[in-house]
PDB file of C-alpha atoms in Angstrom:
ATOM      1  CA  SER Z   1      10.141  -6.248  -9.348  1.00  0.00           C
ATOM      2  CA  VAL Z   2       6.759  -4.394  -8.400  1.00  0.00           C
ATOM      3  CA  ASP Z   3       5.139  -6.042 -11.166  1.00  0.00           C
ATOM      4  CA  ALA Z   4       6.450  -9.669 -10.052  1.00  0.00           C
ATOM      5  CA  THR Z   5       5.447  -8.946  -6.526  1.00  0.00           C
ATOM      6  CA  LEU Z   6       2.067  -8.039  -7.646  1.00  0.00           C
ATOM      7  CA  ASP Z   7       1.765 -11.231  -9.794  1.00  0.00           C
ATOM      8  CA  ARG Z   8       2.925 -13.185  -6.769  1.00  0.00           C
ATOM      9  CA  PHE Z   9       0.414 -11.528  -4.306  1.00  0.00           C
ATOM     10  CA  ASN Z  10      -2.762 -12.281  -7.120  1.00  0.00           C
ATOM     11  CA  THR Z  11      -1.483 -15.810  -7.398  1.00  0.00           C
ATOM     12  CA  GLU Z  12      -1.055 -16.570  -3.714  1.00  0.00           C
ATOM     13  CA  ILE Z  13      -4.281 -14.478  -1.911  1.00  0.00           C
ATOM     14  CA  PRO Z  14      -7.317 -15.808  -3.318  1.00  0.00           C
ATOM     15  CA  GLY Z  15      -9.651 -12.916  -4.625  1.00  0.00           C
ATOM     16  CA  SER Z  16      -6.674 -10.411  -4.476  1.00  0.00           C
ATOM     17  CA  LYS Z  17      -7.393  -9.421  -8.331  1.00  0.00           C
ATOM     18  CA  ASN Z  18     -10.743  -7.940  -7.827  1.00  0.00           C
ATOM     19  CA  PHE Z  19      -9.625  -6.489  -4.546  1.00  0.00           C
ATOM     20  CA  ILE Z  20      -6.884  -4.594  -6.307  1.00  0.00           C
ATOM     21  CA  LYS Z  21      -9.107  -3.308  -9.207  1.00  0.00           C
ATOM     22  CA  SER Z  22     -11.412  -1.915  -6.791  1.00  0.00           C
ATOM     23  CA  ALA Z  23      -8.526   0.013  -4.956  1.00  0.00           C
ATOM     24  CA  LYS Z  24      -7.712   3.692  -5.060  1.00  0.00           C
ATOM     25  CA  GLY Z  25      -4.149   3.169  -4.948  1.00  0.00           C
ATOM     26  CA  VAL Z  26      -1.528   0.164  -4.186  1.00  0.00           C
ATOM     27  CA  LEU Z  27       1.652   0.570  -2.690  1.00  0.00           C
ATOM     28  CA  VAL Z  28       4.149  -2.115  -3.222  1.00  0.00           C
ATOM     29  CA  PHE Z  29       7.302  -2.778  -1.395  1.00  0.00           C
ATOM     30  CA  PRO Z  30       8.901  -5.942  -3.332  1.00  0.00           C
ATOM     31  CA  GLN Z  31      11.590  -6.457  -0.604  1.00  0.00           C
ATOM     32  CA  VAL Z  32      11.820  -4.807   2.972  1.00  0.00           C
ATOM     33  CA  ILE Z  33      14.895  -6.289   4.441  1.00  0.00           C
ATOM     34  CA  LYS Z  34      14.830  -6.616   8.363  1.00  0.00           C
ATOM     35  CA  ALA Z  35      18.004  -7.253  10.455  1.00  0.00           C
ATOM     36  CA  GLY Z  36      18.675  -7.228  14.076  1.00  0.00           C
ATOM     37  CA  PHE Z  37      21.103  -7.985  16.861  1.00  0.00           C
ATOM     38  CA  GLY Z  38      19.430  -6.283  19.929  1.00  0.00           C
ATOM     39  CA  ILE Z  39      18.545  -3.418  18.058  1.00  0.00           C
ATOM     40  CA  GLY Z  40      16.645  -4.028  14.616  1.00  0.00           C
ATOM     41  CA  ALA Z  41      15.964  -1.893  11.651  1.00  0.00           C
ATOM     42  CA  GLU Z  42      14.211  -2.535   8.385  1.00  0.00           C
ATOM     43  CA  TYR Z  43      14.328  -0.577   5.000  1.00  0.00           C
ATOM     44  CA  GLY Z  44      12.759  -1.036   1.633  1.00  0.00           C
ATOM     45  CA  GLU Z  45      11.727   0.835  -1.645  1.00  0.00           C
ATOM     46  CA  GLY Z  46       8.707   0.585  -3.524  1.00  0.00           C
ATOM     47  CA  ALA Z  47       6.240   2.372  -5.706  1.00  0.00           C
ATOM     48  CA  LEU Z  48       2.632   3.500  -5.397  1.00  0.00           C
ATOM     49  CA  ARG Z  49       0.315   2.609  -8.341  1.00  0.00           C
ATOM     50  CA  ILE Z  50      -2.989   4.390  -9.186  1.00  0.00           C
ATOM     51  CA  GLY Z  51      -4.956   2.861 -12.192  1.00  0.00           C
ATOM     52  CA  ASN Z  52      -2.037   0.349 -12.742  1.00  0.00           C
ATOM     53  CA  LYS Z  53       0.419   3.205 -13.684  1.00  0.00           C
ATOM     54  CA  THR Z  54       3.327   4.042 -11.066  1.00  0.00           C
ATOM     55  CA  VAL Z  55       3.022   7.542 -10.084  1.00  0.00           C
ATOM     56  CA  GLU Z  56       5.617   7.914  -7.038  1.00  0.00           C
ATOM     57  CA  TYR Z  57       8.238   6.168  -5.328  1.00  0.00           C
ATOM     58  CA  TYR Z  58       8.544   5.509  -1.591  1.00  0.00           C
ATOM     59  CA  SER Z  59      10.615   3.970   1.097  1.00  0.00           C
ATOM     60  CA  THR Z  60       9.641   2.408   4.313  1.00  0.00           C
ATOM     61  CA  MET Z  61      11.649   2.075   7.535  1.00  0.00           C
ATOM     62  CA  ALA Z  62      11.208   1.269  11.074  1.00  0.00           C
ATOM     63  CA  ALA Z  63      13.403   0.436  13.977  1.00  0.00           C
ATOM     64  CA  SER Z  64      13.115  -1.911  17.157  1.00  0.00           C
ATOM     65  CA  ILE Z  65      14.587  -2.875  20.328  1.00  0.00           C
ATOM     66  CA  GLY Z  66      14.351  -6.327  22.214  1.00  0.00           C
ATOM     67  CA  PHE Z  67      15.480  -9.485  21.808  1.00  0.00           C
ATOM     68  CA  GLN Z  68      16.146 -10.347  17.998  1.00  0.00           C
ATOM     69  CA  LEU Z  69      18.931 -12.007  15.950  1.00  0.00           C
ATOM     70  CA  GLY Z  70      19.197 -12.475  12.380  1.00  0.00           C
ATOM     71  CA  ALA Z  71      17.728 -11.169   9.027  1.00  0.00           C
ATOM     72  CA  GLN Z  72      14.569 -11.602   7.122  1.00  0.00           C
ATOM     73  CA  THR Z  73      13.005 -10.283   3.855  1.00  0.00           C
ATOM     74  CA  LYS Z  74       9.383  -9.997   3.235  1.00  0.00           C
ATOM     75  CA  SER Z  75       7.049  -8.006   0.754  1.00  0.00           C
ATOM     76  CA  ILE Z  76       4.469  -5.576   1.658  1.00  0.00           C
ATOM     77  CA  VAL Z  77       1.301  -4.386  -0.260  1.00  0.00           C
ATOM     78  CA  LEU Z  78      -0.677  -1.637   0.913  1.00  0.00           C
ATOM     79  CA  VAL Z  79      -4.007  -1.143  -0.609  1.00  0.00           C
ATOM     80  CA  PHE Z  80      -6.031   2.269  -0.248  1.00  0.00           C
ATOM     81  CA  THR Z  81      -9.673   1.464  -0.303  1.00  0.00           C
ATOM     82  CA  LYS Z  82     -10.708   5.205   0.302  1.00  0.00           C
ATOM     83  CA  GLU Z  83      -9.750   8.285  -1.829  1.00  0.00           C
ATOM     84  CA  LYS Z  84      -9.561  10.388   1.206  1.00  0.00           C
ATOM     85  CA  ALA Z  85      -6.889   7.841   2.961  1.00  0.00           C
ATOM     86  CA  LEU Z  86      -4.875   8.143  -0.108  1.00  0.00           C
ATOM     87  CA  GLN Z  87      -4.802  11.900  -0.650  1.00  0.00           C
ATOM     88  CA  GLU Z  88      -3.661  12.093   3.201  1.00  0.00           C
ATOM     89  CA  PHE Z  89      -0.977   9.649   2.599  1.00  0.00           C
ATOM     90  CA  ARG Z  90       0.083  11.215  -0.473  1.00  0.00           C
ATOM     91  CA  ASN Z  91       0.092  14.819   0.960  1.00  0.00           C
ATOM     92  CA  SER Z  92       1.703  13.862   4.116  1.00  0.00           C
ATOM     93  CA  ASP Z  93       5.733  14.874   4.716  1.00  0.00           C
ATOM     94  CA  GLY Z  94       6.606  11.412   6.140  1.00  0.00           C
ATOM     95  CA  TRP Z  95       3.598   9.298   6.967  1.00  0.00           C
ATOM     96  CA  LYS Z  96       3.654   6.990   9.881  1.00  0.00           C
ATOM     97  CA  ALA Z  97       1.537   3.877  10.349  1.00  0.00           C
ATOM     98  CA  GLY Z  98      -0.488   3.972  13.564  1.00  0.00           C
ATOM     99  CA  VAL Z  99       0.114   7.883  14.198  1.00  0.00           C
ATOM    100  CA  ASP Z 100      -0.854   9.260  11.002  1.00  0.00           C
ATOM    101  CA  GLY Z 101      -3.349   6.729   9.947  1.00  0.00           C
ATOM    102  CA  SER Z 102      -4.253   3.241  10.992  1.00  0.00           C
ATOM    103  CA  VAL Z 103      -3.541   0.184   8.849  1.00  0.00           C
ATOM    104  CA  ALA Z 104      -5.629  -3.149   9.047  1.00  0.00           C
ATOM    105  CA  LEU Z 105      -3.068  -5.812   8.626  1.00  0.00           C
ATOM    106  CA  ILE Z 106      -5.098  -8.797   6.913  1.00  0.00           C
ATOM    107  CA  THR Z 107      -4.399 -12.500   7.681  1.00  0.00           C
ATOM    108  CA  LEU Z 108      -6.367 -15.237   5.902  1.00  0.00           C
ATOM    109  CA  GLY Z 109      -7.258 -18.604   7.219  1.00  0.00           C
ATOM    110  CA  MET Z 110      -7.227 -21.691   5.364  1.00  0.00           C
ATOM    111  CA  GLY Z 111      -9.942 -21.684   2.665  1.00  0.00           C
ATOM    112  CA  ASP Z 112     -10.809 -17.698   2.994  1.00  0.00           C
ATOM    113  CA  SER Z 113     -10.247 -15.308   0.124  1.00  0.00           C
ATOM    114  CA  LEU Z 114     -10.510 -11.676  -0.315  1.00  0.00           C
ATOM    115  CA  ASP Z 115     -13.977 -12.282  -1.677  1.00  0.00           C
ATOM    116  CA  THR Z 116     -15.339 -13.544   1.467  1.00  0.00           C
ATOM    117  CA  ILE Z 117     -13.856 -10.943   3.688  1.00  0.00           C
ATOM    118  CA  ASN Z 118     -15.852  -7.710   4.184  1.00  0.00           C
ATOM    119  CA  VAL Z 119     -12.765  -5.261   4.344  1.00  0.00           C
ATOM    120  CA  LYS Z 120     -14.191  -1.589   5.292  1.00  0.00           C
ATOM    121  CA  ASP Z 121     -10.505  -0.078   6.415  1.00  0.00           C
ATOM    122  CA  PRO Z 122      -9.326   2.798   4.229  1.00  0.00           C
ATOM    123  CA  ILE Z 123      -5.934   1.270   4.456  1.00  0.00           C
ATOM    124  CA  VAL Z 124      -5.223  -2.593   4.239  1.00  0.00           C
ATOM    125  CA  ALA Z 125      -1.849  -4.140   4.441  1.00  0.00           C
ATOM    126  CA  PHE Z 126      -0.493  -7.613   3.432  1.00  0.00           C
ATOM    127  CA  VAL Z 127       2.794  -8.793   4.367  1.00  0.00           C
ATOM    128  CA  PHE Z 128       4.073 -11.797   2.788  1.00  0.00           C
ATOM    129  CA  GLY Z 129       7.432 -13.640   2.569  1.00  0.00           C
ATOM    130  CA  GLN Z 130       8.914 -16.534   0.433  1.00  0.00           C
ATOM    131  CA  LYS Z 131       6.365 -18.935   2.122  1.00  0.00           C
ATOM    132  CA  GLY Z 132       3.186 -17.005   1.786  1.00  0.00           C
ATOM    133  CA  LEU Z 133       1.145 -14.820   4.074  1.00  0.00           C
ATOM    134  CA  MET Z 134       3.232 -13.957   7.170  1.00  0.00           C
ATOM    135  CA  TYR Z 135       1.280 -13.798  10.263  1.00  0.00           C
ATOM    136  CA  ASN Z 136       1.752 -11.828  13.894  1.00  0.00           C
ATOM    137  CA  LEU Z 137       3.270  -8.809  12.220  1.00  0.00           C
ATOM    138  CA  THR Z 138       2.639  -5.374  12.663  1.00  0.00           C
ATOM    139  CA  LEU Z 139       3.205  -2.338  10.738  1.00  0.00           C
ATOM    140  CA  GLU Z 140       2.837   0.136  13.504  1.00  0.00           C
ATOM    141  CA  GLY Z 141       5.820   2.509  13.824  1.00  0.00           C
ATOM    142  CA  SER Z 142       6.958   1.949  10.153  1.00  0.00           C
ATOM    143  CA  LYS Z 143       7.439   5.430   8.544  1.00  0.00           C
ATOM    144  CA  PHE Z 144       6.882   5.786   4.761  1.00  0.00           C
ATOM    145  CA  ASN Z 145       8.590   8.777   2.926  1.00  0.00           C
ATOM    146  CA  LYS Z 146       8.094   9.953  -0.740  1.00  0.00           C
ATOM    147  CA  LEU Z 147      11.395   9.441  -2.721  1.00  0.00           C
ATOM    148  CA  ASP Z 148      12.508  12.082  -5.377  1.00  0.00           C
ATOM    149  CA  ARG Z 149      12.686  10.108  -8.553  1.00  0.00           C
TER     150      ARG Z 149
END
């Protein structure tokens, strides 16, 4: 499912193939499920790829409070553009977005591609669902943990 998610990512987001090729690592969560009834939670499992090879497995989870009702699934692709950010992530014991490191969430407008956007952030995230890239989302508070496999 990681391969299928990357194929979909490369098909739906212009310029992503070259962007992924230059990455130091790519963490792919094919399916993150979020459900809530007042209190929400989300969970998913994925794989970290370095040089197109899976090197480790991770889970992501987050909780939220507020008006929410229903469920959704999404895919998340985290791209590590700097070696230092990748090593800090891999060496951490539970990495939390917004606390242990900042993640730039990329949204593309009509006609934009990754070839035309100057990305300088060490960790870049893409969140997309069944209907393409999703907007107005955040990964703040999402926790990523290495899985023993």
